[in-house]
mmCIF file of C-alpha atoms in Angstrom:
data_model
loop_
_atom_site.group_PDB
_atom_site.id
_atom_site.type_symbol
_atom_site.label_atom_id
_atom_site.label_comp_id
_atom_site.label_asym_id
_atom_site.label_seq_id
_atom_site.Cartn_x
_atom_site.Cartn_y
_atom_site.Cartn_z
ATOM 1 C CA GLY A 1 108.003 106.731 113.213
ATOM 2 C CA ARG A 2 107.134 110.262 114.312
ATOM 3 C CA PRO A 3 107.222 112.181 111.026
ATOM 4 C CA SER A 4 107.109 115.961 111.194
ATOM 5 C CA HIS A 5 105.961 116.461 107.573
ATOM 6 C CA LEU A 6 103.562 114.629 105.273
ATOM 7 C CA THR A 7 103.189 115.332 101.571
ATOM 8 C CA VAL A 8 100.320 114.152 99.385
ATOM 9 C CA ALA A 9 100.618 114.620 95.627
ATOM 10 C CA ALA A 10 98.499 113.446 92.710
ATOM 11 C CA TRP A 11 99.002 113.615 88.991
ATOM 12 C CA GLY A 12 97.009 112.390 86.079
ATOM 13 C CA ASN A 13 97.256 111.916 82.346
ATOM 14 C CA ASP A 14 95.355 110.046 79.640
ATOM 15 C CA GLU A 15 96.522 106.702 81.021
ATOM 16 C CA GLY A 16 95.727 107.055 84.694
ATOM 17 C CA VAL A 17 96.423 108.645 88.050
ATOM 18 C CA LEU A 18 99.430 108.482 90.363
ATOM 19 C CA LEU A 19 98.940 109.266 94.039
ATOM 20 C CA ALA A 20 102.017 109.601 96.275
ATOM 21 C CA VAL A 21 102.072 109.997 100.053
ATOM 22 C CA THR A 22 105.474 110.750 101.576
ATOM 23 C CA ASP A 23 106.587 111.375 105.158
ATOM 24 C CA ASP A 24 109.898 112.224 106.808
ATOM 25 C CA GLY A 25 109.616 109.743 109.671
ATOM 26 C CA SER A 26 112.227 107.145 110.554
ATOM 27 C CA GLY A 27 110.736 104.513 108.230
ATOM 28 C CA PHE A 28 110.206 100.889 109.167
ATOM 29 C CA ALA A 29 112.135 97.637 108.906
ATOM 30 C CA LYS A 30 111.779 95.316 105.884
ATOM 31 C CA GLU A 31 110.273 92.653 108.150
ATOM 32 C CA VAL A 32 107.242 94.890 108.739
ATOM 33 C CA GLN A 33 106.412 94.814 105.013
ATOM 34 C CA ALA A 34 105.142 91.260 105.417
ATOM 35 C CA GLY A 35 102.480 92.463 107.858
ATOM 36 C CA ARG A 36 98.747 92.201 107.275
ATOM 37 C CA GLY A 37 98.202 95.950 106.851
ATOM 38 C CA LEU A 38 100.576 96.389 103.931
ATOM 39 C CA ALA A 39 99.509 93.098 102.356
ATOM 40 C CA SER A 40 95.895 94.259 102.600
ATOM 41 C CA MET A 41 96.768 97.568 100.892
ATOM 42 C CA ARG A 42 98.421 95.653 98.043
ATOM 43 C CA ALA A 43 95.460 93.279 97.703
ATOM 44 C CA ARG A 44 92.934 96.129 97.622
ATOM 45 C CA ALA A 45 94.980 97.973 94.989
ATOM 46 C CA ALA A 46 95.143 94.818 92.861
ATOM 47 C CA ASP A 47 91.360 94.375 93.219
ATOM 48 C CA ILE A 48 90.819 97.668 91.370
ATOM 49 C CA GLY A 49 93.572 97.145 88.802
ATOM 50 C CA ALA A 50 96.041 99.456 90.540
ATOM 51 C CA ARG A 51 99.598 98.948 91.714
ATOM 52 C CA ILE A 52 100.990 100.094 95.022
ATOM 53 C CA ASP A 53 104.687 100.594 95.737
ATOM 54 C CA ILE A 54 105.999 101.191 99.239
ATOM 55 C CA GLU A 55 109.534 102.385 99.895
ATOM 56 C CA SER A 56 110.760 102.940 103.429
ATOM 57 C CA THR A 57 114.186 104.205 104.466
ATOM 58 C CA PRO A 58 115.540 105.759 107.670
ATOM 59 C CA ALA A 59 114.780 109.145 106.018
ATOM 60 C CA GLY A 60 111.041 108.437 105.522
ATOM 61 C CA THR A 61 108.430 106.410 103.699
ATOM 62 C CA GLU A 62 106.718 106.871 100.347
ATOM 63 C CA VAL A 63 103.575 105.064 99.247
ATOM 64 C CA ARG A 64 102.715 105.349 95.524
ATOM 65 C CA LEU A 65 99.416 104.180 94.045
ATOM 66 C CA GLN A 66 99.221 103.888 90.264
ATOM 67 C CA LEU A 67 95.650 103.667 89.083
ATOM 68 C CA PRO A 68 94.908 103.149 85.383
ATOM 69 C CA LEU A 69 91.829 104.881 83.997
ATOM 70 C CA SER A 70 90.465 101.497 83.018
ATOM 71 C CA SER A 71 90.327 100.336 86.657
ATOM 72 C CA GLY A 72 87.542 98.323 88.222
ATOM 73 C CA ILE A 73 86.216 101.284 90.232
ATOM 74 C CA PRO A 74 82.530 101.824 89.465
ATOM 75 C CA GLU A 75 81.537 105.304 88.331
ATOM 76 C CA ARG A 76 79.343 107.313 90.666
ATOM 77 C CA THR A 77 75.936 108.363 89.458
ATOM 78 C CA ALA A 78 74.631 111.932 89.686
ATOM 79 C CA GLY A 79 72.424 111.015 92.666
ATOM 80 C CA GLY A 80 75.225 109.771 94.962
ATOM 81 C CA ALA A 81 76.452 106.281 95.699
#
């Protein structure tokens, strides 16, 4: 809890995109990982063909989303949604 810094980074290549969000908070206990919020994040990532990895330690938490270019996300049209 109570991070003082948050870093968001994204990279891409011909295979896909990696998005990483890292904070320097105190992390959370392993038992929390079974909660509905994190399970929902994993399910939503899987729905679009992505993978999410969450690592939490007393030094902070990092959430990484790996999204292949061939994901199930529909392309936006020129006119909006």
